[in-house]
Amino acid sequence: MTDRVYNFAAGPAVLPIPVLEEAQRDLLSLPGVGISVLEMSHRSPAIEDMMRAAEADIRTLAGIPDNYRILFLQGGASLQFSMVPMNLLGPGQSAGHIVTGHFARMALQEARSVGNINLAGSTEDDGFNRIPGQSELELDPDAAYLHFTTNNTIFGTEWQEEPDSGDVPLVADASSNIFSKPIDINRYGLVYAGAQKNLGAAGVTLVIIRDDLLERSPDTLPAMLNYQTHAKGNSAYNTPPVFAVYILGLVVKWLIAQGGLEAAQRRNREKAGLLYDAIDSSEYFRGHALPGHRSAMNVTFRLPDEDAEQRFVDEAAAQGLAELKGHRSVGGIRASIYNAFPVEGVEVLASFMKEFERTNG
Ligand SMILES: *Cc1c(COP(=O)(O)O)cnc(C)c1O
């Protein structure tokens, strides 16, 4: 315990300490079972119960009604980039994608390898420092769906509210801000998220899909790429990523115990506010995302030059503030402060920033 640092990694990312402690405590033997969760058949009652409980807790936490299915899949968020069009895009149909960052661009590219995808909006010309306004979007009322990325992990921007897609089902990659605030699932047709940022360990992808969209999957798809296969098999058509689902279940239980999604939003706003205040009150640090478009999960900023940025990262690391380097494609500093990141660590970073500016600015 004593050598844990403040981990600002973008993903895989920090987990709640009580989750790590429970997993550690029960690793040799799940209570009442006598076998590790790593060693048990995925068809054993204990694992089936564990997966059912994880699903039920997700429904409780986020208010997911019965007309949505909850799936635990593999292949990361990246496989959803192609699974979504394979399943939801009918013959002759097209879908829209809004491009607000790196992963949104990858989602567009992958979807285009499957079918006909229109660019419904992009902020690439602005260096992805903002989210497009509703009036900038080019929406096709006949589109099969509209895909957007709720939080842009690399650039540090976040949709403050969903785009209005009318009657067109909204599909969201929520990998880096899922369950960081309340979600009105009724606005969505499908939401997916790789677990390793805000929900747990790498290896499982959460997919929440409305029943009517589930009916679109063509029979001609390979079984593993078909949502219906996984829905019918209760996410155990083949061996699911049992341990990753187990950790996800513990994280969701922890979120419920912490007061649910509104409480999570309060904590996340407080944490992000500390860092954006430090940026805004400084002449030295420059935030990347425009105010009003800023992410509560990934706070991105620049220093006057790359040498200063490298010194900042190195000196921070020496003081137990780890993984602050921005993504290699954009540089600068990125502080990822997901649900499990403690407010104390954010306070330490904010005062480190002030001190660094005083001595370097
Ligand atoms: C990290 C990330 C991905 C990629 O996730 P994988 O699970 O590695 O495929 C996709 N979208 C967003 C928004 C991400 O942050």
CSV table of C-alpha atoms and ligand atoms in Angstrom, one decimal:
chain,number,residue,atom,x,y,z
A,1,MET,CA,0.0,0.0,0.0
A,2,THR,CA,2.7,2.5,1.0
A,3,ASP,CA,4.2,2.6,-2.4
A,4,ARG,CA,1.0,3.5,-4.3
A,5,VAL,CA,1.3,6.7,-6.3
A,6,TYR,CA,-1.4,9.0,-7.6
A,7,ASN,CA,-2.1,7.4,-11.0
A,8,PHE,CA,-3.2,9.8,-13.7
A,9,ALA,CA,-3.1,7.1,-16.5
A,10,ALA,CA,-5.7,7.4,-19.2
A,11,GLY,CA,-6.4,3.6,-19.3
A,12,PRO,CA,-6.0,1.1,-18.0
A,13,ALA,CA,-6.5,3.4,-15.1
A,14,VAL,CA,-6.8,3.8,-11.3
A,15,LEU,CA,-9.2,1.4,-9.5
A,16,PRO,CA,-10.9,2.0,-6.2
A,17,ILE,CA,-8.8,0.7,-3.3
A,18,PRO,CA,-11.7,-1.2,-1.7
A,19,VAL,CA,-12.2,-3.0,-5.0
A,20,LEU,CA,-8.5,-4.0,-5.2
A,21,GLU,CA,-8.6,-5.0,-1.5
A,22,GLU,CA,-11.7,-7.2,-2.0
A,23,ALA,CA,-10.3,-8.8,-5.1
A,24,GLN,CA,-7.0,-9.5,-3.3
A,25,ARG,CA,-8.7,-10.8,-0.2
A,26,ASP,CA,-10.9,-13.2,-2.2
A,27,LEU,CA,-8.4,-14.1,-4.9
A,28,LEU,CA,-7.4,-17.5,-3.4
A,29,SER,CA,-11.0,-18.5,-2.7
A,30,LEU,CA,-14.3,-16.9,-3.4
A,31,PRO,CA,-16.1,-16.9,0.0
A,32,GLY,CA,-18.3,-20.0,0.3
A,33,VAL,CA,-16.9,-21.5,-2.9
A,34,GLY,CA,-13.4,-22.5,-2.1
A,35,ILE,CA,-12.1,-21.8,-5.6
A,36,SER,CA,-10.6,-18.7,-7.1
A,37,VAL,CA,-12.7,-16.7,-9.5
A,38,LEU,CA,-9.8,-17.2,-11.9
A,39,GLU,CA,-10.1,-21.0,-11.8
A,40,MET,CA,-13.8,-21.6,-12.0
A,41,SER,CA,-16.0,-22.8,-14.9
A,42,HIS,CA,-18.0,-19.9,-16.4
A,43,ARG,CA,-21.0,-22.2,-16.2
A,44,SER,CA,-20.7,-22.7,-12.5
A,45,PRO,CA,-23.5,-21.3,-10.3
A,46,ALA,CA,-21.1,-18.9,-8.5
A,47,ILE,CA,-19.9,-17.3,-11.8
A,48,GLU,CA,-23.4,-17.2,-13.2
A,49,ASP,CA,-24.6,-15.5,-10.0
A,50,MET,CA,-21.7,-13.1,-10.2
A,51,MET,CA,-22.5,-12.1,-13.7
A,52,ARG,CA,-26.2,-11.8,-13.0
A,53,ALA,CA,-25.4,-9.6,-10.0
A,54,ALA,CA,-23.1,-7.4,-12.0
A,55,GLU,CA,-25.9,-6.9,-14.6
A,56,ALA,CA,-28.5,-6.2,-11.9
A,57,ASP,CA,-26.2,-3.7,-10.2
A,58,ILE,CA,-25.6,-1.9,-13.5
A,59,ARG,CA,-29.4,-1.6,-13.9
A,60,THR,CA,-29.7,-0.2,-10.4
A,61,LEU,CA,-26.8,2.2,-10.7
A,62,ALA,CA,-27.7,3.7,-14.1
A,63,GLY,CA,-31.5,3.1,-14.1
A,64,ILE,CA,-31.4,0.7,-17.1
A,65,PRO,CA,-34.9,-0.6,-17.9
A,66,ASP,CA,-35.9,-4.0,-19.1
A,67,ASN,CA,-36.1,-3.1,-22.7
A,68,TYR,CA,-32.3,-2.8,-22.8
A,69,ARG,CA,-30.0,-5.7,-22.8
A,70,ILE,CA,-26.7,-5.6,-21.0
A,71,LEU,CA,-23.8,-7.5,-22.6
A,72,PHE,CA,-20.3,-8.2,-21.5
A,73,LEU,CA,-18.2,-8.6,-24.7
A,74,GLN,CA,-14.5,-8.8,-25.7
A,75,GLY,CA,-12.4,-7.1,-28.3
A,76,GLY,CA,-12.4,-3.7,-26.5
A,77,ALA,CA,-14.3,-0.6,-27.6
A,78,SER,CA,-12.4,-1.0,-30.8
A,79,LEU,CA,-14.3,-4.0,-31.9
A,80,GLN,CA,-17.5,-2.1,-31.4
A,81,PHE,CA,-16.4,0.3,-34.1
A,82,SER,CA,-17.1,-2.4,-36.6
A,83,MET,CA,-19.7,-4.5,-34.7
A,84,VAL,CA,-22.1,-1.6,-34.5
A,85,PRO,CA,-22.3,-1.2,-38.3
A,86,MET,CA,-22.2,-5.0,-38.9
A,87,ASN,CA,-25.3,-5.4,-36.7
A,88,LEU,CA,-27.2,-2.1,-37.1
A,89,LEU,CA,-26.7,-1.0,-40.7
A,90,GLY,CA,-29.2,-2.7,-43.0
A,91,PRO,CA,-28.7,-3.2,-46.7
A,92,GLY,CA,-28.7,0.0,-48.6
A,93,GLN,CA,-28.7,2.1,-45.4
A,94,SER,CA,-26.2,4.6,-44.2
A,95,ALA,CA,-25.3,6.0,-40.7
A,96,GLY,CA,-23.8,9.2,-39.5
A,97,HIS,CA,-20.7,9.7,-37.4
A,98,ILE,CA,-19.6,12.8,-35.5
A,99,VAL,CA,-15.8,13.0,-35.2
A,100,THR,CA,-14.6,14.9,-32.1
A,101,GLY,CA,-11.2,13.2,-31.5
A,102,HIS,CA,-8.9,10.3,-32.1
A,103,PHE,CA,-11.2,7.4,-31.2
A,104,ALA,CA,-14.1,9.0,-33.0
A,105,ARG,CA,-12.0,9.1,-36.1
A,106,MET,CA,-11.1,5.5,-35.7
A,107,ALA,CA,-14.7,4.6,-35.2
A,108,LEU,CA,-15.5,6.3,-38.5
A,109,GLN,CA,-12.7,4.6,-40.4
A,110,GLU,CA,-13.7,1.2,-39.1
A,111,ALA,CA,-17.4,1.7,-39.8
A,112,ARG,CA,-16.5,2.8,-43.3
A,113,SER,CA,-14.9,-0.6,-43.9
A,114,VAL,CA,-18.3,-2.2,-43.2
A,115,GLY,CA,-20.7,0.2,-44.9
A,116,ASN,CA,-21.9,3.6,-46.0
A,117,ILE,CA,-21.1,6.2,-43.3
A,118,ASN,CA,-21.6,9.9,-43.6
A,119,LEU,CA,-19.6,12.5,-41.7
A,120,ALA,CA,-22.3,14.2,-39.6
A,121,GLY,CA,-20.0,16.7,-38.0
A,122,SER,CA,-16.3,17.2,-37.1
A,123,THR,CA,-14.2,19.6,-35.1
A,124,GLU,CA,-10.9,18.3,-36.5
A,125,ASP,CA,-10.2,21.8,-38.1
A,126,ASP,CA,-10.2,23.2,-34.6
A,127,GLY,CA,-7.7,20.7,-33.3
A,128,PHE,CA,-10.5,18.9,-31.6
A,129,ASN,CA,-10.7,21.5,-28.9
A,130,ARG,CA,-14.4,21.6,-28.8
A,131,ILE,CA,-17.7,19.7,-29.4
A,132,PRO,CA,-19.8,20.8,-32.4
A,133,GLY,CA,-23.0,22.6,-31.8
A,134,GLN,CA,-26.3,21.1,-32.8
A,135,SER,CA,-26.7,23.6,-35.7
A,136,GLU,CA,-23.3,22.4,-37.1
A,137,LEU,CA,-24.5,18.8,-37.5
A,138,GLU,CA,-25.6,17.4,-40.8
A,139,LEU,CA,-28.2,14.9,-39.8
A,140,ASP,CA,-30.0,12.5,-42.2
A,141,PRO,CA,-33.4,11.6,-40.8
A,142,ASP,CA,-33.2,8.3,-42.6
A,143,ALA,CA,-29.9,7.2,-41.1
A,144,ALA,CA,-29.7,3.8,-39.4
A,145,TYR,CA,-28.1,5.5,-36.4
A,146,LEU,CA,-26.0,8.4,-35.3
A,147,HIS,CA,-22.7,7.6,-33.7
A,148,PHE,CA,-20.8,9.9,-31.3
A,149,THR,CA,-18.1,9.7,-28.7
A,150,THR,CA,-19.3,11.1,-25.3
A,151,ASN,CA,-15.8,12.0,-24.0
A,152,ASN,CA,-12.7,12.5,-26.0
A,153,THR,CA,-10.0,10.8,-23.9
A,154,ILE,CA,-7.0,12.2,-25.8
A,155,PHE,CA,-8.1,15.8,-26.4
A,156,GLY,CA,-10.0,16.3,-23.1
A,157,THR,CA,-13.4,17.4,-24.4
A,158,GLU,CA,-16.8,16.1,-23.4
A,159,TRP,CA,-20.4,16.4,-24.6
A,160,GLN,CA,-22.3,18.3,-21.9
A,161,GLU,CA,-25.5,17.0,-23.4
A,162,GLU,CA,-26.3,14.5,-26.1
A,163,PRO,CA,-26.7,15.6,-29.7
A,164,ASP,CA,-30.4,15.7,-30.7
A,165,SER,CA,-30.8,12.9,-33.4
A,166,GLY,CA,-34.5,13.1,-33.6
A,167,ASP,CA,-35.9,9.7,-34.3
A,168,VAL,CA,-32.6,8.3,-35.4
A,169,PRO,CA,-31.1,6.0,-32.7
A,170,LEU,CA,-28.2,7.4,-30.9
A,171,VAL,CA,-25.1,5.2,-30.6
A,172,ALA,CA,-22.4,6.2,-28.2
A,173,ASP,CA,-18.8,5.3,-27.4
A,174,ALA,CA,-18.8,6.1,-23.7
A,175,SER,CA,-15.5,4.4,-22.9
A,176,SER,CA,-13.9,7.2,-21.0
A,177,ASN,CA,-16.9,8.7,-19.1
A,178,ILE,CA,-19.4,6.0,-18.6
A,179,PHE,CA,-21.1,6.1,-15.2
A,180,SER,CA,-19.2,9.3,-14.3
A,181,LYS,CA,-22.5,11.1,-14.2
A,182,PRO,CA,-26.2,10.3,-14.5
A,183,ILE,CA,-27.2,8.9,-17.9
A,184,ASP,CA,-30.7,9.1,-19.5
A,185,ILE,CA,-30.4,5.7,-21.3
A,186,ASN,CA,-33.8,6.3,-23.0
A,187,ARG,CA,-32.0,8.8,-25.3
A,188,TYR,CA,-29.8,6.0,-26.6
A,189,GLY,CA,-30.2,3.0,-28.8
A,190,LEU,CA,-26.8,1.6,-27.9
A,191,VAL,CA,-24.0,2.6,-25.5
A,192,TYR,CA,-20.6,0.8,-25.4
A,193,ALA,CA,-17.6,1.2,-23.2
A,194,GLY,CA,-14.3,-0.6,-22.8
A,195,ALA,CA,-14.1,-1.2,-19.0
A,196,GLN,CA,-10.5,-0.2,-18.4
A,197,LYS,CA,-11.0,3.5,-18.0
A,198,ASN,CA,-14.0,4.0,-15.7
A,199,LEU,CA,-15.4,0.6,-15.0
A,200,GLY,CA,-12.6,-1.8,-14.1
A,201,ALA,CA,-9.9,-3.9,-15.8
A,202,ALA,CA,-9.1,-4.4,-19.4
A,203,GLY,CA,-10.7,-7.4,-21.1
A,204,VAL,CA,-14.4,-6.6,-21.0
A,205,THR,CA,-16.5,-4.2,-23.0
A,206,LEU,CA,-19.9,-3.2,-21.7
A,207,VAL,CA,-22.6,-3.0,-24.3
A,208,ILE,CA,-26.1,-1.7,-23.5
A,209,ILE,CA,-28.5,-2.2,-26.4
A,210,ARG,CA,-32.2,-1.5,-26.8
A,211,ASP,CA,-34.3,-4.5,-27.8
A,212,ASP,CA,-35.5,-3.1,-31.1
A,213,LEU,CA,-32.0,-2.6,-32.3
A,214,LEU,CA,-31.0,-6.1,-31.3
A,215,GLU,CA,-33.5,-7.4,-33.9
A,216,ARG,CA,-31.5,-5.8,-36.7
A,217,SER,CA,-28.6,-8.2,-36.6
A,218,PRO,CA,-28.4,-10.2,-39.8
A,219,ASP,CA,-28.3,-14.0,-39.5
A,220,THR,CA,-25.4,-14.0,-42.0
A,221,LEU,CA,-23.0,-12.5,-39.4
A,222,PRO,CA,-20.4,-14.8,-37.8
A,223,ALA,CA,-21.8,-15.8,-34.4
A,224,MET,CA,-19.1,-14.0,-32.3
A,225,LEU,CA,-19.8,-10.7,-34.1
A,226,ASN,CA,-23.6,-10.9,-33.7
A,227,TYR,CA,-25.1,-9.1,-30.7
A,228,GLN,CA,-28.0,-11.7,-30.7
A,229,THR,CA,-25.6,-14.5,-30.0
A,230,HIS,CA,-24.4,-12.8,-26.9
A,231,ALA,CA,-27.8,-11.7,-25.8
A,232,LYS,CA,-29.2,-15.2,-26.2
A,233,GLY,CA,-26.2,-16.7,-24.4
A,234,ASN,CA,-26.4,-14.2,-21.5
A,235,SER,CA,-22.8,-13.1,-22.5
A,236,ALA,CA,-21.6,-16.7,-22.0
A,237,TYR,CA,-21.9,-18.0,-25.6
A,238,ASN,CA,-18.2,-18.7,-25.3
A,239,THR,CA,-16.0,-18.2,-22.3
A,240,PRO,CA,-16.5,-14.7,-21.1
A,241,PRO,CA,-13.7,-12.6,-19.5
A,242,VAL,CA,-14.8,-13.8,-16.1
A,243,PHE,CA,-12.2,-11.9,-14.0
A,244,ALA,CA,-12.8,-8.6,-15.8
A,245,VAL,CA,-16.6,-8.9,-15.3
A,246,TYR,CA,-15.9,-9.7,-11.6
A,247,ILE,CA,-13.8,-6.5,-11.2
A,248,LEU,CA,-16.4,-4.5,-13.1
A,249,GLY,CA,-19.1,-5.8,-10.7
A,250,LEU,CA,-17.0,-4.8,-7.7
A,251,VAL,CA,-16.6,-1.3,-9.2
A,252,VAL,CA,-20.3,-0.9,-9.8
A,253,LYS,CA,-21.1,-2.0,-6.3
A,254,TRP,CA,-18.5,0.6,-5.0
A,255,LEU,CA,-20.2,3.3,-7.1
A,256,ILE,CA,-23.6,2.4,-5.6
A,257,ALA,CA,-22.1,2.5,-2.1
A,258,GLN,CA,-20.6,5.9,-2.8
A,259,GLY,CA,-24.0,7.3,-3.5
A,260,GLY,CA,-24.6,6.5,-7.2
A,261,LEU,CA,-24.2,8.6,-10.3
A,262,GLU,CA,-25.3,12.0,-9.0
A,263,ALA,CA,-22.8,11.7,-6.2
A,264,ALA,CA,-20.1,10.6,-8.7
A,265,GLN,CA,-20.9,13.6,-10.8
A,266,ARG,CA,-20.5,15.9,-7.8
A,267,ARG,CA,-17.1,14.4,-7.0
A,268,ASN,CA,-16.0,14.5,-10.6
A,269,ARG,CA,-17.0,18.1,-11.0
A,270,GLU,CA,-15.2,19.1,-7.9
A,271,LYS,CA,-12.1,17.3,-9.0
A,272,ALA,CA,-12.1,18.7,-12.5
A,273,GLY,CA,-12.9,22.2,-11.2
A,274,LEU,CA,-9.7,22.2,-9.1
A,275,LEU,CA,-7.6,21.6,-12.1
A,276,TYR,CA,-9.4,23.9,-14.5
A,277,ASP,CA,-9.2,26.7,-11.8
A,278,ALA,CA,-5.5,26.1,-11.6
A,279,ILE,CA,-5.2,26.4,-15.4
A,280,ASP,CA,-7.5,29.5,-15.7
A,281,SER,CA,-5.8,31.4,-12.9
A,282,SER,CA,-2.4,30.9,-14.5
A,283,GLU,CA,-0.6,32.7,-17.3
A,284,TYR,CA,1.7,29.7,-17.6
A,285,PHE,CA,-0.6,26.8,-18.3
A,286,ARG,CA,-2.9,26.7,-21.4
A,287,GLY,CA,-5.9,24.4,-21.4
A,288,HIS,CA,-6.5,22.6,-24.7
A,289,ALA,CA,-10.3,22.3,-24.5
A,290,LEU,CA,-12.4,25.4,-24.7
A,291,PRO,CA,-14.4,26.3,-21.6
A,292,GLY,CA,-17.9,24.8,-21.9
A,293,HIS,CA,-16.5,21.8,-23.8
A,294,ARG,CA,-14.1,20.5,-21.1
A,295,SER,CA,-13.9,17.0,-19.9
A,296,ALA,CA,-14.4,16.1,-16.3
A,297,MET,CA,-12.4,13.0,-16.9
A,298,ASN,CA,-9.3,14.0,-18.9
A,299,VAL,CA,-7.8,17.4,-18.2
A,300,THR,CA,-5.4,18.4,-21.0
A,301,PHE,CA,-3.1,21.4,-21.0
A,302,ARG,CA,0.1,22.7,-22.4
A,303,LEU,CA,3.2,24.5,-21.0
A,304,PRO,CA,5.2,27.1,-22.9
A,305,ASP,CA,7.4,24.5,-24.6
A,306,GLU,CA,8.1,20.8,-24.7
A,307,ASP,CA,11.2,21.0,-22.5
A,308,ALA,CA,9.1,22.5,-19.7
A,309,GLU,CA,6.4,19.8,-20.3
A,310,GLN,CA,9.0,17.1,-19.9
A,311,ARG,CA,10.4,18.6,-16.8
A,312,PHE,CA,6.8,19.0,-15.4
A,313,VAL,CA,6.1,15.3,-16.1
A,314,ASP,CA,9.5,14.2,-14.5
A,315,GLU,CA,9.3,16.3,-11.4
A,316,ALA,CA,5.6,15.4,-10.9
A,317,ALA,CA,6.5,11.7,-11.1
A,318,ALA,CA,9.3,12.2,-8.6
A,319,GLN,CA,6.6,13.5,-6.2
A,320,GLY,CA,4.3,10.6,-6.7
A,321,LEU,CA,2.1,12.1,-9.4
A,322,ALA,CA,2.4,9.5,-12.2
A,323,GLU,CA,1.4,9.1,-15.8
A,324,LEU,CA,0.8,12.8,-16.6
A,325,LYS,CA,2.3,12.8,-20.1
A,326,GLY,CA,-0.2,13.6,-22.8
A,327,HIS,CA,-1.0,11.1,-25.6
A,328,ARG,CA,1.9,10.7,-28.0
A,329,SER,CA,-0.3,12.1,-30.9
A,330,VAL,CA,-0.9,15.5,-29.2
A,331,GLY,CA,1.8,16.0,-26.5
A,332,GLY,CA,1.3,18.2,-23.5
A,333,ILE,CA,0.0,17.1,-20.2
A,334,ARG,CA,-3.1,15.0,-19.5
A,335,ALA,CA,-4.5,14.3,-16.1
A,336,SER,CA,-7.0,11.5,-16.2
A,337,ILE,CA,-9.2,11.7,-13.1
A,338,TYR,CA,-11.8,9.0,-13.5
A,339,ASN,CA,-14.4,8.0,-10.9
A,340,ALA,CA,-11.8,6.1,-8.8
A,341,PHE,CA,-9.3,8.9,-8.7
A,342,PRO,CA,-9.2,10.5,-5.2
A,343,VAL,CA,-9.7,14.2,-4.7
A,344,GLU,CA,-6.6,14.4,-2.6
A,345,GLY,CA,-4.5,13.5,-5.6
A,346,VAL,CA,-6.1,16.3,-7.6
A,347,GLU,CA,-5.3,18.7,-4.8
A,348,VAL,CA,-1.7,17.6,-4.7
A,349,LEU,CA,-1.5,18.1,-8.5
A,350,ALA,CA,-3.1,21.6,-8.3
A,351,SER,CA,-0.6,22.7,-5.7
A,352,PHE,CA,2.3,21.1,-7.7
A,353,MET,CA,1.2,23.2,-10.7
A,354,LYS,CA,1.2,26.4,-8.7
A,355,GLU,CA,4.7,25.6,-7.3
A,356,PHE,CA,6.0,24.6,-10.8
A,357,GLU,CA,4.7,27.9,-12.2
A,358,ARG,CA,6.3,29.8,-9.4
A,359,THR,CA,9.7,28.3,-10.0
A,360,ASN,CA,9.6,28.0,-13.8
A,361,GLY,CA,7.1,30.6,-15.0
B,1,LIG,C1,-9.6,4.0,-25.0
B,1,LIG,C2,-10.7,4.3,-25.9
B,1,LIG,C3,-11.1,3.4,-26.9
B,1,LIG,C4,-10.3,2.2,-27.3
B,1,LIG,O1,-10.6,1.2,-26.4
B,1,LIG,P1,-10.1,-0.3,-26.5
B,1,LIG,O2,-10.8,-1.0,-25.4
B,1,LIG,O3,-8.6,-0.3,-26.3
B,1,LIG,O4,-10.4,-0.8,-27.8
B,1,LIG,C5,-12.2,3.7,-27.7
B,1,LIG,N1,-12.9,4.8,-27.4
B,1,LIG,C6,-12.6,5.7,-26.4
B,1,LIG,C7,-13.4,6.9,-26.2
B,1,LIG,C8,-11.5,5.4,-25.6
B,1,LIG,O5,-11.2,6.3,-24.6
